[in-house]
Each structure stands twice: as C-alpha cells, then as structure tokens.
Coordinates of N, CA and C in Angstrom, one line a residue:
M1 N 134.6 97.2 98.9 CA 134.8 98.0 100.1 C 136.0 98.9 99.9
A2 N 136.0 100.0 100.4 CA 137.1 101.0 100.3 C 138.3 100.6 101.1
K3 N 139.5 100.8 100.6 CA 140.7 100.4 101.3 C 141.1 101.6 102.2
T4 N 140.7 102.8 101.9 CA 141.0 104.0 102.7 C 139.8 104.8 102.9
F5 N 139.8 105.6 103.9 CA 138.7 106.5 104.2 C 138.4 107.4 103.0
E6 N 139.5 107.9 102.5 CA 139.4 108.8 101.3 C 138.7 108.1 100.1
E7 N 139.0 106.9 99.9 CA 138.4 106.1 98.8 C 136.8 106.1 99.0
L8 N 136.4 105.9 100.3 CA 135.0 105.8 100.6 C 134.4 107.2 100.2
L9 N 135.0 108.3 100.7 CA 134.5 109.6 100.4 C 134.5 109.9 98.9
T10 N 135.5 109.5 98.2 CA 135.6 109.7 96.7 C 134.4 109.0 96.0
A11 N 134.1 107.8 96.5 CA 133.0 107.1 95.9 C 131.6 107.8 96.2
L12 N 131.6 108.4 97.4 CA 130.4 109.1 97.8 C 130.2 110.4 97.1
D13 N 131.3 111.0 96.6 CA 131.3 112.3 95.9 C 130.4 112.2 94.7
A14 N 130.3 111.1 94.0 CA 129.5 110.9 92.8 C 128.0 110.9 93.2
K15 N 127.6 110.7 94.4 CA 126.2 110.5 94.8 C 125.6 111.8 95.4
R16 N 126.5 112.7 95.9 CA 126.0 113.8 96.7 C 126.7 115.1 96.3
P17 N 125.9 116.2 96.4 CA 126.6 117.5 96.2 C 127.5 117.8 97.4
T18 N 128.6 118.4 97.1 CA 129.6 118.7 98.2 C 130.0 120.1 98.1
E19 N 130.6 120.5 99.2 CA 131.2 121.9 99.3 C 132.4 121.8 100.1
K20 N 133.5 122.4 99.7 CA 134.7 122.5 100.5 C 134.6 123.7 101.4
T21 N 134.9 123.5 102.7 CA 134.8 124.6 103.7 C 136.1 124.6 104.5
A22 N 136.3 125.6 105.3 CA 137.5 125.7 106.2 C 137.6 124.5 107.1
K23 N 136.5 123.9 107.4 CA 136.5 122.7 108.3 C 136.5 121.4 107.5
G24 N 136.7 121.4 106.2 CA 136.7 120.2 105.4 C 135.5 120.1 104.5
K25 N 135.4 119.0 103.9 CA 134.3 118.7 102.9 C 133.0 118.5 103.6
V26 N 131.9 119.1 103.0 CA 130.6 119.0 103.5 C 129.7 118.3 102.4
Y27 N 129.0 117.3 102.8 CA 128.0 116.7 101.9 C 126.6 117.2 102.2
F28 N 125.7 117.2 101.2 CA 124.4 117.7 101.5 C 123.4 116.6 101.2
Y29 N 122.6 116.3 102.3 CA 121.5 115.3 102.3 C 120.2 116.1 102.6
K30 N 119.3 116.1 101.7 CA 118.0 116.9 102.0 C 118.4 118.3 102.4
D31 N 119.4 118.9 101.7 CA 119.8 120.2 102.0 C 120.5 120.4 103.4
L32 N 120.8 119.3 104.1 CA 121.4 119.4 105.4 C 122.9 119.1 105.3
P33 N 123.7 119.9 105.9 CA 125.2 119.7 105.8 C 125.6 118.5 106.7
V34 N 126.4 117.6 106.1 CA 126.8 116.4 106.7 C 128.4 116.3 106.6
R35 N 129.1 116.1 107.7 CA 130.5 115.9 107.6 C 130.8 114.5 108.0
F36 N 131.9 113.9 107.4 CA 132.4 112.6 107.8 C 133.8 112.8 108.3
V37 N 134.0 112.5 109.6 CA 135.3 112.8 110.2 C 135.9 111.4 110.6
A38 N 137.1 111.1 110.1 CA 137.8 109.9 110.4 C 138.5 109.9 111.7
G39 N 138.5 108.8 112.4 CA 139.2 108.7 113.7 C 139.9 107.3 113.8
E40 N 140.9 107.2 114.6 CA 141.6 106.0 114.8 C 142.3 106.0 116.2
L41 N 142.2 104.9 116.9 CA 142.8 104.7 118.2 C 143.3 103.3 118.3
E42 N 144.5 103.1 118.5 CA 145.1 101.7 118.8 C 144.6 100.7 117.7
G43 N 144.7 101.2 116.4 CA 144.4 100.3 115.3 C 142.9 100.1 115.0
I44 N 142.0 100.8 115.8 CA 140.6 100.7 115.5 C 140.2 102.0 114.7
H45 N 139.6 101.8 113.6 CA 139.2 102.9 112.7 C 137.7 103.2 112.7
W46 N 137.3 104.4 112.7 CA 135.9 104.8 112.7 C 135.7 106.1 111.9
M47 N 134.5 106.5 111.8 CA 134.2 107.8 111.3 C 133.0 108.3 112.1
D48 N 133.0 109.6 112.4 CA 131.9 110.2 113.0 C 131.1 110.9 111.9
I49 N 129.8 110.6 111.8 CA 128.9 111.2 110.9 C 128.3 112.3 111.6
Q50 N 128.5 113.6 111.2 CA 128.0 114.7 111.9 C 126.9 115.4 111.0
I51 N 125.7 115.3 111.4 CA 124.5 115.8 110.6 C 124.0 117.0 111.3
E52 N 124.1 118.2 110.7 CA 123.6 119.4 111.3 C 122.1 119.5 111.0
L53 N 121.3 119.7 112.0 CA 119.9 119.8 111.9 C 119.4 121.2 112.3
P54 N 119.6 122.2 111.4 CA 119.4 123.6 111.7 C 117.9 123.9 112.1
R55 N 117.0 123.0 111.7 CA 115.6 123.2 112.1 C 115.4 123.2 113.6
F56 N 116.4 122.5 114.3 CA 116.3 122.3 115.7 C 117.5 123.1 116.4
T57 N 117.1 124.0 117.2 CA 118.1 124.9 117.9 C 118.0 124.7 119.4
I58 N 119.1 125.0 120.0 CA 119.2 125.0 121.5 C 119.3 126.5 121.9
S59 N 118.2 127.0 122.3 CA 118.2 128.4 122.7 C 117.8 128.7 124.1
S60 N 117.7 127.6 124.9 CA 117.3 127.8 126.3 C 117.9 126.7 127.1
I61 N 117.9 126.8 128.4 CA 118.3 125.8 129.3 C 117.4 124.5 129.1
K62 N 116.1 124.8 129.0 CA 115.2 123.7 128.8 C 115.5 122.9 127.5
G63 N 115.8 123.6 126.4 CA 116.2 122.9 125.2 C 117.4 122.1 125.4
A64 N 118.4 122.6 126.1 CA 119.7 121.9 126.3 C 119.4 120.7 127.2
Q65 N 118.5 120.8 128.1 CA 118.2 119.7 129.0 C 117.5 118.6 128.2
K66 N 116.6 118.9 127.3 CA 116.0 117.9 126.4 C 117.0 117.2 125.6
V67 N 118.0 117.9 125.0 CA 119.0 117.3 124.2 C 119.8 116.3 125.1
L68 N 120.2 116.8 126.3 CA 121.0 115.9 127.1 C 120.2 114.6 127.5
E69 N 118.9 114.8 127.8 CA 118.1 113.6 128.1 C 118.0 112.7 126.9
A70 N 117.9 113.2 125.7 CA 117.9 112.4 124.5 C 119.2 111.6 124.4
N71 N 120.3 112.3 124.7 CA 121.6 111.6 124.7 C 121.6 110.4 125.7
V72 N 121.1 110.5 126.8 CA 121.0 109.4 127.8 C 120.1 108.3 127.2
E73 N 119.0 108.6 126.7 CA 118.1 107.6 126.1 C 118.8 106.9 125.0
M74 N 119.5 107.6 124.1 CA 120.1 107.0 123.0 C 121.3 106.1 123.5
G75 N 122.0 106.5 124.5 CA 123.1 105.7 125.0 C 122.6 104.4 125.6
M76 N 121.4 104.4 126.1 CA 120.9 103.1 126.7 C 120.2 102.3 125.6
A77 N 119.8 102.9 124.5 CA 119.0 102.2 123.5 C 119.9 101.5 122.4
T78 N 121.1 101.9 122.2 CA 121.9 101.4 121.0 C 123.3 101.2 121.4
P79 N 123.9 100.1 120.9 CA 125.3 99.9 121.2 C 126.3 100.8 120.3
I80 N 125.7 101.4 119.3 CA 126.5 102.2 118.4 C 126.6 103.6 119.1
P81 N 127.9 104.1 119.2 CA 128.0 105.4 119.8 C 127.3 106.5 119.0
T82 N 126.3 107.1 119.7 CA 125.5 108.1 119.0 C 125.1 109.2 120.1
W83 N 125.2 110.4 119.6 CA 124.9 111.5 120.5 C 124.5 112.8 119.8
F84 N 124.0 113.7 120.5 CA 123.7 115.1 120.0 C 124.7 116.1 120.5
G85 N 125.0 117.0 119.7 CA 125.8 118.2 120.1 C 125.2 119.4 119.6
A86 N 125.9 120.5 119.5 CA 125.4 121.8 119.0 C 126.5 122.5 118.3
T87 N 126.1 123.3 117.3 CA 127.1 124.2 116.7 C 127.2 125.5 117.5
E88 N 128.1 126.4 117.0 CA 128.3 127.7 117.7 C 127.0 128.5 117.6
K89 N 126.2 128.2 116.6 CA 124.9 129.0 116.5 C 123.8 128.4 117.3
G90 N 124.0 127.2 117.9 CA 123.0 126.5 118.7 C 122.2 125.5 117.9
N91 N 122.6 125.3 116.6 CA 121.9 124.2 115.8 C 122.3 122.9 116.4
V92 N 121.3 122.0 116.5 CA 121.5 120.6 116.9 C 122.3 119.9 115.9
V93 N 123.3 119.1 116.3 CA 124.1 118.2 115.4 C 123.9 116.8 116.0
F94 N 123.5 115.9 115.1 CA 123.4 114.5 115.4 C 124.7 113.8 115.0
I95 N 125.3 113.0 115.9 CA 126.6 112.4 115.6 C 126.5 110.9 115.8
N96 N 126.9 110.1 114.8 CA 126.8 108.7 114.9 C 128.2 108.2 114.5
R97 N 128.7 107.3 115.2 CA 130.1 106.7 115.0 C 130.0 105.3 114.4
L98 N 130.6 105.1 113.2 CA 130.6 103.8 112.5 C 132.0 103.4 112.1
D99 N 132.2 102.1 111.9 CA 133.4 101.6 111.4 C 133.3 101.7 109.9
W100 N 134.1 102.6 109.3 CA 134.0 102.9 107.9 C 134.5 101.8 107.0
Q101 N 135.3 100.9 107.6 CA 136.0 99.8 106.8 C 135.0 98.7 106.4
H102 N 133.8 98.7 106.9 CA 132.9 97.6 106.7 C 131.6 98.1 106.0
I103 N 131.6 99.2 105.4 CA 130.4 99.7 104.7 C 130.7 100.2 103.3
T104 N 129.7 100.2 102.5 CA 129.9 100.7 101.1 C 129.3 102.1 101.0
P105 N 129.6 102.8 100.0 CA 129.0 104.1 99.8 C 127.5 104.1 99.8
E106 N 127.0 103.0 99.2 CA 125.5 102.9 99.2 C 124.9 102.7 100.6
I107 N 125.5 101.9 101.4 CA 125.1 101.7 102.7 C 125.2 102.9 103.5
L108 N 126.3 103.6 103.4 CA 126.5 104.9 104.1 C 125.4 105.9 103.7
D109 N 125.2 106.0 102.4 CA 124.2 107.0 101.9 C 122.8 106.7 102.5
D110 N 122.4 105.4 102.5 CA 121.1 105.0 103.1 C 121.1 105.2 104.6
H111 N 122.2 105.0 105.3 CA 122.3 105.1 106.7 C 122.1 106.6 107.1
V112 N 122.7 107.5 106.4 CA 122.6 108.9 106.7 C 121.1 109.4 106.5
M113 N 120.5 108.9 105.4 CA 119.1 109.3 105.1 C 118.2 108.8 106.2
R114 N 118.4 107.6 106.7 CA 117.6 107.1 107.8 C 117.8 107.9 109.1
C115 N 119.1 108.2 109.4 CA 119.4 109.0 110.6 C 118.7 110.3 110.5
I116 N 118.7 111.0 109.4 CA 118.0 112.3 109.3 C 116.6 112.2 109.6
D117 N 115.9 111.2 109.0 CA 114.5 111.0 109.2 C 114.1 110.7 110.6
Q118 N 114.8 109.7 111.1 CA 114.5 109.2 112.5 C 114.9 110.2 113.6
M119 N 116.0 110.9 113.5 CA 116.4 111.9 114.5 C 115.5 113.1 114.4
S120 N 115.2 113.5 113.2 CA 114.3 114.7 113.1 C 112.9 114.4 113.7
Q121 N 112.4 113.2 113.5 CA 111.1 112.8 114.1 C 111.3 112.8 115.7
A122 N 112.4 112.2 116.1 CA 112.6 112.1 117.6 C 112.7 113.5 118.2
L123 N 113.4 114.4 117.6 CA 113.6 115.7 118.2 C 112.3 116.5 118.2
A124 N 111.5 116.3 117.1 CA 110.2 117.0 117.0 C 109.3 116.5 118.1
A125 N 109.3 115.2 118.3 CA 108.4 114.5 119.3 C 108.8 115.0 120.7
E126 N 110.1 115.3 120.9 CA 110.6 115.8 122.2 C 110.4 117.3 122.4
G127 N 110.0 118.0 121.4 CA 109.7 119.4 121.5 C 111.0 120.2 121.5
V128 N 112.1 119.7 120.9 CA 113.3 120.5 120.8 C 113.2 121.6 119.7

C-alpha cells in the first residue's frame, strides 16, 4: 500500500500514459482523460476519480435533467460517493470518491476501467 497519495500516483505512472496540464496530471484510460484529486477533512483522506466522457455531452435542459436524475439514482444505489458533473465544454464527467489509503495501483486501475465501461453503458441507456 502507498504511504502517500503521490506514491500511489507514481506507481500508477508506470501503467498509464500521462500528460501534465495546467490543472495537474491527467492519466489516459481508453483514450479518456482521468484525473485523481486528493482530499482530506478532519483526518479522513480520499481521492476523487474524475473521468471525462466526451462522447456524452450536456447540450440541452433535457440532457442536464437526465444527468441530474442519474445522480439521484446513483446516490440511492451506492454508499460510495459518486456523481456526474460537466466540463466547461459540456462533456459529462463521472466522479467517484474512494479512500486512496486502502487500494493498490492495480485495484485503482481495474476500478477506473470498470467505471468507464459501466457508466458509459448507463449514460447510453439513458439517452444522454
């Protein structure tokens, strides 16, 4: 297990292509940009996994409503904080919050791949 968030990312660097941007390091999974953002509050540590899904865009009120409805459904279906957001361009972003201190780079890698597959299928089924 990694002792610091940076150690976890360094171990992940060997598995994935990365790019440094003004907003920090971006990892690529199936050509999709993924950011890992650390957080901490009152001694509790987590990371937000932010997966941009440019295939899905919010370009109308109806699309935004579908994404908000999906957030409600996910909130009721899982104890893990999970939600959708959007970029400035309207691309859908899937966000999943995990405790980074209890996962390995291999588990993280597998988790992101499953999130991409499952959330892409869910958004397509909802017509986003």
